[in-house]
Structures are given as structure tokens and as C-alpha cells.
XYZ file of C-alpha atoms in Angstrom:
323
model
C 14.244 -0.989 -24.084
C 10.895 -0.257 -22.465
C 8.119 -2.833 -22.618
C 5.282 -2.182 -25.072
C 2.784 -2.489 -22.221
C 4.365 0.097 -19.920
C 1.923 2.796 -18.767
C -0.992 0.809 -20.225
C -3.797 -0.905 -18.284
C -2.619 -4.384 -17.328
C -6.070 -5.774 -16.513
C -9.266 -4.895 -18.373
C -11.826 -7.615 -17.516
C -12.214 -6.289 -13.945
C -11.306 -3.004 -12.263
C -8.117 -3.186 -10.200
C -6.258 -0.744 -7.945
C -3.574 -0.454 -5.250
C -1.097 -2.922 -6.819
C 1.448 -4.566 -4.521
C 4.006 -6.184 -6.827
C 6.221 -8.960 -5.453
C 8.713 -11.400 -6.995
C 8.546 -15.044 -5.920
C 10.621 -17.794 -7.540
C 11.573 -15.558 -10.459
C 7.956 -14.674 -11.274
C 6.276 -11.322 -10.621
C 2.920 -11.410 -8.842
C 0.558 -8.468 -8.392
C -1.772 -8.223 -5.396
C -4.298 -5.442 -6.122
C -7.602 -4.512 -4.630
C -10.658 -5.276 -6.788
C -12.910 -2.320 -7.529
C -16.563 -3.151 -8.065
C -18.359 -1.768 -11.110
C -20.477 0.693 -9.123
C -21.957 4.029 -10.131
C -22.061 5.836 -6.799
C -21.108 9.299 -5.609
C -17.595 9.750 -4.240
C -16.957 11.149 -0.761
C -13.972 11.780 1.499
C -14.832 8.765 3.661
C -14.213 6.408 0.733
C -17.683 4.865 0.794
C -17.451 4.415 -2.975
C -14.674 1.851 -2.555
C -16.755 -1.237 -1.768
C -14.161 -3.894 -2.617
C -15.019 -7.335 -1.276
C -12.459 -9.816 -2.650
C -8.925 -10.236 -3.975
C -7.502 -11.620 -7.218
C -3.807 -12.362 -7.846
C -2.160 -11.625 -11.181
C 0.932 -13.395 -12.492
C 3.560 -11.939 -14.862
C 6.399 -14.183 -16.006
C 7.550 -11.428 -18.345
C 6.917 -7.689 -18.409
C 6.353 -7.917 -22.149
C 3.082 -9.826 -21.712
C -0.124 -8.928 -19.890
C -0.640 -10.742 -16.586
C -2.856 -13.763 -16.113
C -5.621 -13.788 -13.511
C -5.257 -16.545 -10.913
C -8.864 -15.958 -9.901
C -10.428 -14.957 -6.602
C -8.159 -15.939 -3.720
C -10.076 -14.470 -0.760
C -13.583 -13.060 -0.233
C -14.897 -11.033 2.694
C -17.511 -13.710 3.423
C -14.633 -16.085 4.243
C -13.242 -13.811 6.979
C -15.267 -14.037 10.216
C -14.315 -10.607 11.588
C -14.873 -8.592 8.366
C -17.981 -6.556 7.638
C -17.002 -4.707 4.441
C -14.368 -2.848 2.404
C -11.335 -5.058 1.843
C -8.867 -2.455 0.636
C -5.206 -2.433 -0.460
C -3.322 -5.684 0.385
C 0.277 -6.901 0.347
C 1.873 -10.355 0.273
C 5.233 -11.756 1.434
C 6.823 -15.199 1.760
C 8.257 -16.625 4.985
C 9.513 -20.192 5.514
C 7.678 -21.490 2.459
C 4.319 -19.930 3.327
C 2.741 -16.867 1.708
C 1.116 -14.259 3.929
C -1.523 -11.911 2.531
C -1.913 -8.804 4.699
C -5.106 -6.837 4.148
C -7.239 -4.110 5.741
C -10.989 -4.317 6.206
C -13.714 -2.946 8.421
C -14.631 -5.095 11.399
C -18.134 -5.611 12.777
C -17.859 -2.243 14.574
C -17.031 -0.622 11.218
C -13.455 0.199 12.217
C -10.559 -0.744 9.978
C -8.248 -3.527 11.192
C -5.432 -5.492 9.563
C -5.853 -9.180 8.809
C -3.628 -12.015 7.610
C -4.421 -14.944 5.316
C -2.022 -17.793 4.498
C -1.358 -19.929 1.427
C 1.126 -22.589 0.335
C 1.478 -20.859 -3.046
C 1.816 -17.201 -4.077
C -1.438 -17.253 -6.042
C -3.640 -18.767 -3.365
C -6.163 -19.602 -2.270
C -5.525 -17.851 1.020
C -6.975 -19.049 4.316
C -7.698 -16.160 6.692
C -6.978 -16.010 10.390
C -10.246 -15.876 12.356
C -9.339 -12.586 14.073
C -7.501 -9.419 12.978
C -3.989 -8.648 14.222
C -4.334 -7.642 17.879
C -3.843 -3.903 18.313
C -4.042 -3.194 14.575
C -5.965 -0.333 13.026
C -6.311 1.787 9.868
C -5.370 0.599 6.355
C -2.704 -0.116 3.714
C -0.359 -2.710 5.237
C 3.056 -3.040 3.594
C 5.636 -5.556 4.828
C 9.394 -4.969 4.743
C 11.580 -8.052 5.166
C 14.991 -6.919 6.361
C 18.361 -8.526 5.711
C 18.606 -9.805 9.293
C 15.368 -11.800 8.967
C 13.172 -9.332 10.850
C 9.799 -8.459 9.328
C 8.042 -5.118 9.729
C 4.581 -3.938 8.724
C 3.926 -0.274 7.935
C 0.349 0.963 7.738
C -2.055 3.886 7.981
C -4.303 6.159 5.962
C -6.182 9.380 6.700
C -9.865 10.226 6.300
C -11.711 7.001 5.409
C -8.675 5.090 6.637
C -9.223 6.579 10.129
C -5.539 7.139 11.020
C -6.107 10.679 12.336
C -8.790 9.335 14.687
C -6.183 7.578 16.836
C -4.125 8.962 19.701
C -1.730 6.541 21.417
C -3.381 3.738 19.420
C -6.844 4.517 20.827
C -9.726 5.481 18.528
C -12.007 8.439 19.098
C -14.427 9.820 16.535
C -13.749 13.260 18.019
C -10.101 13.255 16.923
C -9.008 14.924 13.688
C -5.962 16.116 11.797
C -3.515 18.463 13.551
C -3.455 22.195 12.850
C -1.537 23.197 9.735
C 1.481 24.416 11.723
C 1.731 21.226 13.794
C 3.570 18.028 12.804
C 1.599 15.878 10.383
C -0.077 12.609 11.324
C 2.516 9.831 11.172
C 2.185 6.450 9.499
C 2.940 3.514 11.780
C 5.400 0.634 11.797
C 5.666 -2.492 13.948
C 7.946 -5.513 13.894
C 6.036 -8.739 13.355
C 6.275 -11.923 15.397
C 8.223 -14.794 13.774
C 4.966 -16.484 12.741
C 3.946 -13.269 10.903
C 0.563 -13.202 12.627
C 0.875 -10.509 15.306
C 2.728 -7.347 16.259
C 5.874 -8.087 18.264
C 5.800 -4.555 19.655
C 3.514 -1.582 19.961
C 3.396 0.318 16.663
C 5.769 3.280 16.386
C 5.478 6.536 14.454
C 7.330 6.857 11.159
C 8.397 10.505 11.223
C 9.083 12.158 7.859
C 11.369 15.165 8.196
C 12.759 18.029 6.147
C 16.425 18.184 5.137
C 17.098 20.036 8.411
C 15.380 17.357 10.507
C 12.126 19.254 11.125
C 9.007 17.033 10.923
C 6.807 17.768 7.911
C 3.825 19.907 8.950
C 0.186 18.917 8.601
C -0.480 21.896 6.333
C 2.252 20.858 3.866
C -0.107 18.821 1.693
C 2.447 18.300 -1.064
C 4.811 16.462 1.285
C 2.856 15.212 4.296
C 1.836 11.575 4.537
C -1.744 10.650 3.645
C -1.815 6.891 2.871
C -0.193 4.117 0.832
C 3.087 3.270 2.609
C 5.593 1.236 0.615
C 9.012 0.315 1.994
C 12.033 -1.219 0.303
C 15.764 -1.378 0.799
C 18.359 -0.367 -1.792
C 22.124 -0.066 -1.357
C 21.809 -0.259 2.424
C 19.242 2.562 2.624
C 15.626 2.243 3.723
C 13.129 3.950 1.434
C 9.698 4.943 2.706
C 7.358 5.965 -0.113
C 3.776 7.159 0.116
C 0.810 9.063 -1.309
C -0.074 12.645 -0.370
C -3.801 12.093 -0.976
C -5.476 15.398 -1.818
C -2.448 16.701 -3.785
C -2.260 13.418 -5.706
C 1.515 12.853 -5.533
C 3.637 9.823 -4.811
C 6.654 10.830 -2.700
C 9.800 9.187 -1.398
C 11.924 9.541 1.730
C 15.046 7.762 2.967
C 16.689 6.679 6.228
C 19.592 4.663 7.611
C 17.221 3.119 10.165
C 14.113 1.058 9.481
C 12.198 3.043 12.119
C 13.376 6.382 10.726
C 13.206 9.305 10.906
C 12.924 9.439 7.102
C 14.230 12.471 5.243
C 11.923 13.709 2.484
C 13.508 13.179 -0.920
C 11.072 14.270 -3.608
C 8.246 13.256 -5.935
C 8.099 9.808 -7.515
C 5.039 10.286 -9.724
C 3.014 13.357 -10.672
C -0.821 13.126 -10.518
C -2.677 10.451 -12.446
C -6.215 10.535 -13.853
C -8.517 9.995 -10.880
C -8.468 11.087 -7.235
C -6.382 8.347 -5.651
C -2.780 7.419 -6.333
C -1.368 4.199 -4.864
C 1.756 2.222 -5.691
C 4.476 -0.330 -5.068
C 8.132 -0.468 -6.100
C 9.900 -3.721 -6.959
C 13.132 -4.924 -8.544
C 12.607 -7.572 -11.222
C 15.385 -9.072 -13.363
C 17.768 -6.321 -12.303
C 15.485 -3.355 -13.088
C 13.370 -1.288 -10.703
C 9.693 -0.790 -11.541
C 6.852 1.350 -10.242
C 3.386 -0.224 -10.169
C 0.487 2.207 -9.780
C -3.098 2.801 -10.870
C -5.230 5.377 -12.631
C -8.756 5.568 -14.077
C -8.037 5.359 -17.799
C -10.444 2.492 -18.525
C -13.362 4.231 -16.815
C -12.566 7.702 -18.132
C -11.809 9.080 -14.669
C -14.392 7.432 -12.388
C -12.640 7.298 -9.010
C -13.853 3.874 -7.893
C -13.187 2.183 -11.267
C -9.422 1.996 -11.533
C -6.849 -0.027 -13.458
C -3.293 -1.036 -12.585
C -0.226 -0.072 -14.644
C 3.561 -0.104 -14.373
C 6.612 1.804 -15.592
C 10.395 1.593 -15.278
C 11.615 3.590 -12.261
C 15.069 5.202 -12.628
C 17.408 6.247 -9.812
C 20.339 8.634 -10.153
C 23.897 7.839 -9.039
C 23.126 9.083 -5.510
C 20.103 6.848 -5.025
C 17.552 9.590 -5.645
C 14.353 8.555 -7.435
C 13.905 10.516 -10.659
C 10.414 12.017 -10.897
C 8.147 10.331 -13.461
C 4.973 11.420 -15.257
C 2.045 9.048 -15.841
């Protein structure tokens, strides 16, 4: 039976978005970004998203609204950050909890940072510098069965991903032509201490059923932002947002590095411009966490997190859901 709070705002005392849901010690924790209550004009660079801190939310049962553990990290506590702490993620390794987050550095370029805690709900102590060689936004960590840890990341437009070629930034760079392969999200294995890349980031290539890379002009299937990876029945799932077509999509591979074959739509458009998610198994059931703008009546930078049950068919395909 579905929970009475499915598809309803989980947090109403602050605006929340970009929920990364994780299960630690039998308890579900949500790591969202924290939208400020600002009335500003939206633009494609994302200047309206002036988030500056993180809260952690705890759910012991999906029948009850989460509790707020309070602010666990603020931009003023991170020496390298100038502004815009966007969508985070958190994983556990050897009894420590690692919060991965994007933010703009003093040169106003996005980097990825790490903060560490002894408990899943903080506080988190940040590293003094960002991950060397990191760029763009939306880190998501996959912990594989063999003990290896990987971080996927990247977002277009305000997230700057299309400005990089061979990991080097240039303001002159842009998206490929419509008939060229789309910009690829990135993935890198992490060092055992979880603090640095163990390798140069690689492209995650999303392909058609016939193995052809998705084209830049295919806005209903090409990657825009919001990578989320998980493993189910021996398959790697790479899921993501299409941005300007407002879809959440899924793809699948036998290899963590891909290529990933496009599978279909996870979630049709929500109220508001952005769509951002995570997928987690909790007490034997798979769930989709996402956000929309119900509480604000559709104001893009005033979002609220939600969740719903996420069904798969007998072949491992995700069944498309409506918000």
C-alpha cells in the first residue's frame, strides 16, 4: 500500500530541492539543496539558485514526514567557496560519511568539494580545497560491489559542462551542433580515502539501441544534468535530467563506465523548470525522490522535495511515472 505522504511536499518550513536519498543503518536520510526565499528573475545561467547551506532530513519510516537535523554545512565554512552550493550527495566509507557538493570557487567556476562527518546527519567538516581536477556540478557517488567508489558529475548551461574540452575550461566553448554527439556527463573512480580522483574523468556515453551516441539536438533524450547511478540485478543504471524538456530518463549498462543504452522516461515533467532526483531501495522497495514547485505555486527557485514508489517490470525496465 502506498504511503499517505507520497507525491506530497516532505518539507514545508524551508524550500528544498535536488534530493539525494540514502539509507544508513536502516534509516533513510535525504541530502537536498536549500533554496533561499528569493524573488528574483530566472535565467539560463541559474543565477536565481543562490543556495548557501545544507540541511539533512531523517526518515525512519516513509509514513511520517522527515525531521530536520539542522544546518550541517554553510558556504562560509568552506575556504574555497564563493557562492552557489548546489545539489549534494552523501555516502559512507569505513565508518565516515562523505558529503560531496558543487559550488563556485573564487574564480566563479564550479568545482566539487568533500566534507566529512562521523554521523550521517552531520555536522560536516569540509576539506580546505576542492577535488583536484574537478569541475561542473551534481556529484553522485556509486559504491560498487568490489569496494570501488565512483563519482559521476556534470551539468550544462549554468553548470558549465559544455564549456570544457579535455577537462579544460574556455568561455568560448558551447554545445555541439544538433547533429553531433551530445555533451557527455563524466565519471571518475575515487581514491580509497574518498577525497580525490584516482583517474582522469571519463565520458559517460549514452547510446541508442543500435549503439549510436545520442545527438545534441535530441533534447528529449540527451543528457543535461542530474546524474544518479545505482546497481540492480547486476546492471548499472545511469539516470539523469534532460533539462529544457523537463524529463527524467534512464539508461543501462553492463559496465560502470558504459556505454549506457537509453531505456526510457522515468518521470514526466513536474511543476517548475528543473527536475532533479535520486533512486533508492528502502525496506525492499524502490523509491524515486524528486522535487517540484508546488509550495511556491511554480516559482523555479522555491522548490520542495517529494517521493513516490518506483516500479520496474520483469525485465528491469523502469515504468514511466507521472508527478
